[in-house]
Coordinates of C-alpha atoms in Angstrom, one line a residue:
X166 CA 0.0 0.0 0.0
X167 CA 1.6 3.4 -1.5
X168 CA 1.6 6.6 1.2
X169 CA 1.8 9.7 -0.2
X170 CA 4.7 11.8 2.1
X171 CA 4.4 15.6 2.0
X172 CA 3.1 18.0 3.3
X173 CA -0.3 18.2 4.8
X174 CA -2.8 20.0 3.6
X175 CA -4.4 22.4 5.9
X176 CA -8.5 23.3 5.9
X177 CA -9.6 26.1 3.7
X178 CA -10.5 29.0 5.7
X179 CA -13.3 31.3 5.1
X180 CA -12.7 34.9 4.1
X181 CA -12.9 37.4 6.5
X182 CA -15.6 39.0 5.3
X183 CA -17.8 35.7 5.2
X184 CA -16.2 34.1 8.7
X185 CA -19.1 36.0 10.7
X186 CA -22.0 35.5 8.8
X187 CA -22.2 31.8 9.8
X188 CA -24.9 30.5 12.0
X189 CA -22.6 30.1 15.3
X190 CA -20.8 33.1 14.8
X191 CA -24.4 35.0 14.3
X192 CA -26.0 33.5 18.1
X193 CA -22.4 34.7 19.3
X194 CA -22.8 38.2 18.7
X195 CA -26.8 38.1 19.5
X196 CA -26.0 36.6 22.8
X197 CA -22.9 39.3 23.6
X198 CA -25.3 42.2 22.4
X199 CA -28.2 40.8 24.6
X200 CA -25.7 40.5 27.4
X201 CA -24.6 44.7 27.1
X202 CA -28.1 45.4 26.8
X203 CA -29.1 43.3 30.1
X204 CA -26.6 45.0 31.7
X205 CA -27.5 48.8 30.8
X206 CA -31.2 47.9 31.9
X207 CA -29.7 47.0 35.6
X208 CA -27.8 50.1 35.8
X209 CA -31.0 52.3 34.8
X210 CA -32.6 53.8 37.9
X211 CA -36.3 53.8 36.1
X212 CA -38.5 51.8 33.5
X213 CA -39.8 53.9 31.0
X214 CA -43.3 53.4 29.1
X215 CA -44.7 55.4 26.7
X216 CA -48.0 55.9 25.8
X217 CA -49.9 57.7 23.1
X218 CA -53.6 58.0 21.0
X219 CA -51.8 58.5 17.4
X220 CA -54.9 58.7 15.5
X221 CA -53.1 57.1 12.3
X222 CA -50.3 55.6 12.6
X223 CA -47.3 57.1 10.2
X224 CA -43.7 56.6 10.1
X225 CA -42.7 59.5 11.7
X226 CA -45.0 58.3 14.3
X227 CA -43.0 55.1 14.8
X228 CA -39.4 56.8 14.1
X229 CA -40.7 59.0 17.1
X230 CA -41.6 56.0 19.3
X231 CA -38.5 53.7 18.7
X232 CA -36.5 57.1 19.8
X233 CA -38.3 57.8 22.7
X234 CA -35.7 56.7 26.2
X235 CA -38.8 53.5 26.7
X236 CA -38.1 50.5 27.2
X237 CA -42.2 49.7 26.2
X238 CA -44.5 52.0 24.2
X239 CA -47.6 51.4 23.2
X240 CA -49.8 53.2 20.4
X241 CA -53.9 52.9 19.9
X242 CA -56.2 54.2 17.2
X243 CA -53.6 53.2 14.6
X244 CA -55.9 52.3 12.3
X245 CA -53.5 50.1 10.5
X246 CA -54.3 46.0 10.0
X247 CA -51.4 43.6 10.0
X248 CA -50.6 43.2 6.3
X249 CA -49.9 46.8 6.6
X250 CA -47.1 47.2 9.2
X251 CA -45.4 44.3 7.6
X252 CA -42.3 46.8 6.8
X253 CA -42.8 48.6 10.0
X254 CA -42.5 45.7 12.3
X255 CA -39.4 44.4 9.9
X256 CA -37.8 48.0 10.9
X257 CA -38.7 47.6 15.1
X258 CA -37.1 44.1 15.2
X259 CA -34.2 45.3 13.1
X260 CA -34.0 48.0 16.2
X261 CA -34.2 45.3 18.8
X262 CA -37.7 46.1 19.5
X263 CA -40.3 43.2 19.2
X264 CA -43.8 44.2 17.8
X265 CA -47.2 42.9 18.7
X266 CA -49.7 44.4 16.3
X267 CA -53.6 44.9 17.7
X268 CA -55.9 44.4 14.2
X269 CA -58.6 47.3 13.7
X270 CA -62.2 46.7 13.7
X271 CA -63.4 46.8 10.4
X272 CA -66.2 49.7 10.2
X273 CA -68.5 50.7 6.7
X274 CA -69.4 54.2 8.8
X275 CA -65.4 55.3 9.6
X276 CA -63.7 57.2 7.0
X277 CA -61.0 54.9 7.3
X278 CA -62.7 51.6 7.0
X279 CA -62.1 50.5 10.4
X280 CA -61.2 52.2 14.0
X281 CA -58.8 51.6 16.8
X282 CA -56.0 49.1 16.4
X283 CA -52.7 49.3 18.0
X284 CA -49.2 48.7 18.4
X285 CA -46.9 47.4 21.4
X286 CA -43.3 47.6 21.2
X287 CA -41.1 46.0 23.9
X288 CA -37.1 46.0 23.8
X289 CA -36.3 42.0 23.4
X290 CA -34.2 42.3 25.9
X291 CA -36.0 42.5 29.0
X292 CA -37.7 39.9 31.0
X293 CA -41.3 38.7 30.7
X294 CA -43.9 36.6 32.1
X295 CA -46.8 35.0 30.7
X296 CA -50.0 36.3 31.4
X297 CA -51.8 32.8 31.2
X298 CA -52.4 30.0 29.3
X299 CA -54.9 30.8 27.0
X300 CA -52.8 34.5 26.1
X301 CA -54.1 35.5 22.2
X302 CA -50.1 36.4 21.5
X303 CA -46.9 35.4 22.4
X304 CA -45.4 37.4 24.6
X305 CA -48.3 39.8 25.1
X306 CA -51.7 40.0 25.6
X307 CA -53.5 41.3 22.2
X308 CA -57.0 41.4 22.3
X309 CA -59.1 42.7 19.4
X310 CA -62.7 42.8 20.4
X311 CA -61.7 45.0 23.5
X312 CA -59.2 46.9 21.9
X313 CA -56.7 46.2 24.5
X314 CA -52.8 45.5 24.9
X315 CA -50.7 44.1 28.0
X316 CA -47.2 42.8 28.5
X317 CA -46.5 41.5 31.9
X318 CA -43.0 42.8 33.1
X319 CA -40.4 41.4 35.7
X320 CA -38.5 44.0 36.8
X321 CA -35.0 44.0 38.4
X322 CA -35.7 43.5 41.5
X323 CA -37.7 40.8 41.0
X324 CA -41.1 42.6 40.7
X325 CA -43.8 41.3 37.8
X326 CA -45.8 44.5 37.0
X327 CA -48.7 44.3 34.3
X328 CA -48.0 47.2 31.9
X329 CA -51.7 47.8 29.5
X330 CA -52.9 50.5 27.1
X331 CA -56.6 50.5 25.4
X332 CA -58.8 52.9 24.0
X333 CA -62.1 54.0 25.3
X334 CA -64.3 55.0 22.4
X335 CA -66.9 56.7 23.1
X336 CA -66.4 56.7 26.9
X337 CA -65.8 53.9 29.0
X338 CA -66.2 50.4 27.9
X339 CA -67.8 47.7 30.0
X340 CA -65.7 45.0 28.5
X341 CA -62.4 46.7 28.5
X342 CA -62.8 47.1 32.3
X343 CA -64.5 43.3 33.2
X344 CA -61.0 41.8 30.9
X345 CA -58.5 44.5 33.5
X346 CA -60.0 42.4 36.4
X347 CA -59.7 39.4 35.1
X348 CA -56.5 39.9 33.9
X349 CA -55.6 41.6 37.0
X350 CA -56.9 39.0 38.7
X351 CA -59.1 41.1 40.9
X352 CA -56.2 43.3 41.6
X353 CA -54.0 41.3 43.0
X354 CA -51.2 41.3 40.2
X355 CA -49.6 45.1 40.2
X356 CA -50.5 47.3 36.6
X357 CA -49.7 50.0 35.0
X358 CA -52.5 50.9 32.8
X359 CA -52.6 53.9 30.4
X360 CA -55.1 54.5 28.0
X361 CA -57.6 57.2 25.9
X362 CA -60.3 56.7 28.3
X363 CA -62.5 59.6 26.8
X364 CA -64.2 60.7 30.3
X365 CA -62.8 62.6 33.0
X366 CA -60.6 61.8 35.6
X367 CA -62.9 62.3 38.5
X368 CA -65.6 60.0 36.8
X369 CA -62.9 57.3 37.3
X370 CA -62.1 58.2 40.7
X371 CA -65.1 57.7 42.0
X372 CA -66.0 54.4 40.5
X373 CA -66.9 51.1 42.1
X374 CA -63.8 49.9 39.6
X375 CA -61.3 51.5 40.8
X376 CA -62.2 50.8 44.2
X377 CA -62.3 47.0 43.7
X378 CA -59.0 46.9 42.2
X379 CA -57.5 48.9 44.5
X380 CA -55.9 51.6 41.6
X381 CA -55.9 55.5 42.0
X382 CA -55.4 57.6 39.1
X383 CA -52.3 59.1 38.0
X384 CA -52.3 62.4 36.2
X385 CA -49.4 64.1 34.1
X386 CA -48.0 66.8 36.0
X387 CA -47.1 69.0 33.3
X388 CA -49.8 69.9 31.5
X389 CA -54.0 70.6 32.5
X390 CA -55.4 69.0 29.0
X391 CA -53.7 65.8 27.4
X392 CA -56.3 66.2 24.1
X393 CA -56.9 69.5 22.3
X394 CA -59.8 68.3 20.3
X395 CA -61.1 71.6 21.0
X396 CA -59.6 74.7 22.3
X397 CA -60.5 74.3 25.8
X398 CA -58.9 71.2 25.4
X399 CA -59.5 67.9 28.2
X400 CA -57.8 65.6 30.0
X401 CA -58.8 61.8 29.1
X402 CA -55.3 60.5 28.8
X403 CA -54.1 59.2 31.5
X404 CA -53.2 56.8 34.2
X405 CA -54.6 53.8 36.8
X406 CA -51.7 52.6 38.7
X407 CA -51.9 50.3 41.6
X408 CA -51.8 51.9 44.7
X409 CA -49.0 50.0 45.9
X410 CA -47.0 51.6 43.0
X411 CA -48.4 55.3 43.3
X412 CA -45.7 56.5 45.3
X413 CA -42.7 55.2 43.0
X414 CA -44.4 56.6 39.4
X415 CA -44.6 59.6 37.5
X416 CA -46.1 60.8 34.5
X417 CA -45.1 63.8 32.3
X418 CA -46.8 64.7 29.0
X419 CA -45.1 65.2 25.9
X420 CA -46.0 66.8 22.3
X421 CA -45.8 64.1 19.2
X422 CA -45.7 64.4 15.6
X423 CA -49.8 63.4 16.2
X424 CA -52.4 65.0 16.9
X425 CA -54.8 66.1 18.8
X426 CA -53.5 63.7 21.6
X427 CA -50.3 64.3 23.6
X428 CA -48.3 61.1 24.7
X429 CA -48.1 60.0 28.2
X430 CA -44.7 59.0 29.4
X431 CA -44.1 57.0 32.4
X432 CA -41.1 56.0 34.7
X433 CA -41.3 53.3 37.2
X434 CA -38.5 53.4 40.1
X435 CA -36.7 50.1 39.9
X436 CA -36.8 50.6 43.9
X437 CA -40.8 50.0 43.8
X438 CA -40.9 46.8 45.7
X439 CA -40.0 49.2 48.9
X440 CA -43.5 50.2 48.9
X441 CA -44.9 46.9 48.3
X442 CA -44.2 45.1 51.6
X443 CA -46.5 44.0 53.7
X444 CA -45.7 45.1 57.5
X445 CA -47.0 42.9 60.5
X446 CA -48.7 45.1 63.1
X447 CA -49.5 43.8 66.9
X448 CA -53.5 44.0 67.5
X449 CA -54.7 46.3 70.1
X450 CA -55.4 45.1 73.1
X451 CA -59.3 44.6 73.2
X452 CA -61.5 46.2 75.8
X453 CA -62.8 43.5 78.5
X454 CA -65.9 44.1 79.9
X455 CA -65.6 44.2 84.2
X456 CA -68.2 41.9 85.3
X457 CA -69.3 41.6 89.3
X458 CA -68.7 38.3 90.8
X459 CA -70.5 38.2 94.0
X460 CA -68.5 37.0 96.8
X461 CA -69.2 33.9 98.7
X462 CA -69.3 34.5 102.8
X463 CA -67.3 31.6 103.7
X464 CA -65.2 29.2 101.5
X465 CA -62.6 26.7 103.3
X466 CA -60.2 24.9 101.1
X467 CA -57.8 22.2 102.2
X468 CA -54.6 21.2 100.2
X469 CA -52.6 17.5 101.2
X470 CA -49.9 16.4 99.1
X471 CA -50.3 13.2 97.3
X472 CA -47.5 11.3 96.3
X473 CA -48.9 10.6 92.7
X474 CA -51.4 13.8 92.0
X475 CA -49.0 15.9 93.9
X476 CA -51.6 18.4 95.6
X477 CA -54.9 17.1 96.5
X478 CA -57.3 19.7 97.2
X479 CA -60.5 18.9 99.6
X480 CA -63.5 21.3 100.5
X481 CA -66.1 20.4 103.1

């Protein structure tokens, strides 16, 4: 049998240019990149939502979104179905930003064809939890018939808070606020919700709702009117915040390349769990009524020890 002496010959190596586009080299840099972006989220002292009513939905609507310093937006009355933000959701992942598109309702009387809609963008980055089982999109909550959008968040210290936006349309919706206590869960899971809920503030305040899920509303403290439909203008934008998380939120609104609505911009201290500890108390003593015990007029007793009860007690 012949063996060919010589020199070896080594593997062919890939250029440089096509060395990082294989598959391995591809998770490599995803993974490093998700790593840096883990660790700039820790060092961040606040979470930052952003909400707005963008009445169509544009590109320099989005541009303005994806810019905003959010880690979570969320958009209603886009009036835009899924086959149309085909390009649009290509450009948010693209940007790190995974998209969950809420489809219209188709509508002969709109001039549009259809009304509300929406779109939730959340930096892939950060942790999440499912809402439950039976959750219409992965990832998210999406629900069409009550025009409403939810992503339940883990924060750094370990606290899951329920961050929704909806639309209200033509005041407040019945549905919209039954599905927030059952996703909710009666109040017991923490939320953030923001939403166009076209009626006053102090309508809300006072409602049976709110009390039962144990929310207060949260205005923006910058501004009087959040809508300029008119030139009074109102203020129906706005938040519902457990009350639990009140004291570590605040909400500022700013001017968008929408109108007439202004966006709602939130920030969440990553320090909230502070306020959501539950502190033991001791009871106070209860009152005890002093009852008279008449006295007897003579009363002998006589104690003997016993070697198995110990004290045996006799009375005449």
């Amino acid at each position: 049998m012949l063996r060919s002496i010589g020199r070896r010959q080594r593997p062919r190596r890939l250029p440089q240019g096509r060395r990082g586009s294989s598959p391995q080299a591809t998770a490599r840099g995803t993974r490093a990149g998700r790593r840096v972006q883990i660790a700039k989220a820790k060092a961040q002292e606040y979470f930052h939502g952003v909400f707005a009513n963008v009445t169509f939905l544009s590109e320099v609507a989005l541009e303005w979104c994806m810019a905003t310093p959010a880690q979570l937006w969320c958009v209603v009355e886009s009036h835009r179905f899924a086959k149309q933000l085909v390009s649009q959701c290509s450009t948010m992942r693209k940007a790190s930003w995974e998209p969950h598109v809420m489809e219209p309702i188709a509508s002969a009387t709109s001039e549009l064809g259809c009304y509300g809609g929406g779109l939730l963008g959340v930096k892939e980055h950060l942790q999440r939890r499912p809402l439950e089982r039976a959750s219409k999109c992965k990832g998210a909550w999406v629900s069409q018939g009550d025009q409403l959008l939810g992503v339940q968040m883990e924060m750094r210290n370990k606290l899951s808070v329920l961050c929704l936006g909806s639309y209200h349309r033509g005041g407040l919706d019945e549905s919209i606020l039954m599905e927030v206590v059952r996703l909710t869960r009666g109040g017991r899971l923490l939320f953030i919700m923001s939403a166009d809920w076209n009626c006053d503030a102090d309508l809300l305040s006072n409602s049976a709702w709110l009390v039962a899920l144990d929310a207060q509303v949260v205005l923006p403290c910058n501004v009087d009117a959040t809508c300029w439909a008119s030139a009074a203008g109102s203020m129906i934008d706005y938040l519902v915040v457990s009350r639990k998380l009140v004291h570590a939120i605040e909400c500022e609104a700013l001017p968008g390349p929408f109108s007439p609505h202004m966006a709602l911009h939130w920030r969440l201290s990553h320090e909230a769990v502070a306020w959501t500890v539950q502190t033991l108390q001791l009871p106070s003593p209860l009152p005890l009524p002093v009852a008279t015990v008449p006295s007897a007029e003579h009363c002998l007793l006589y104690t003997s020890p016993s070697p198995r009860d110990g004290l045996l007690s006799r009375m005449p």
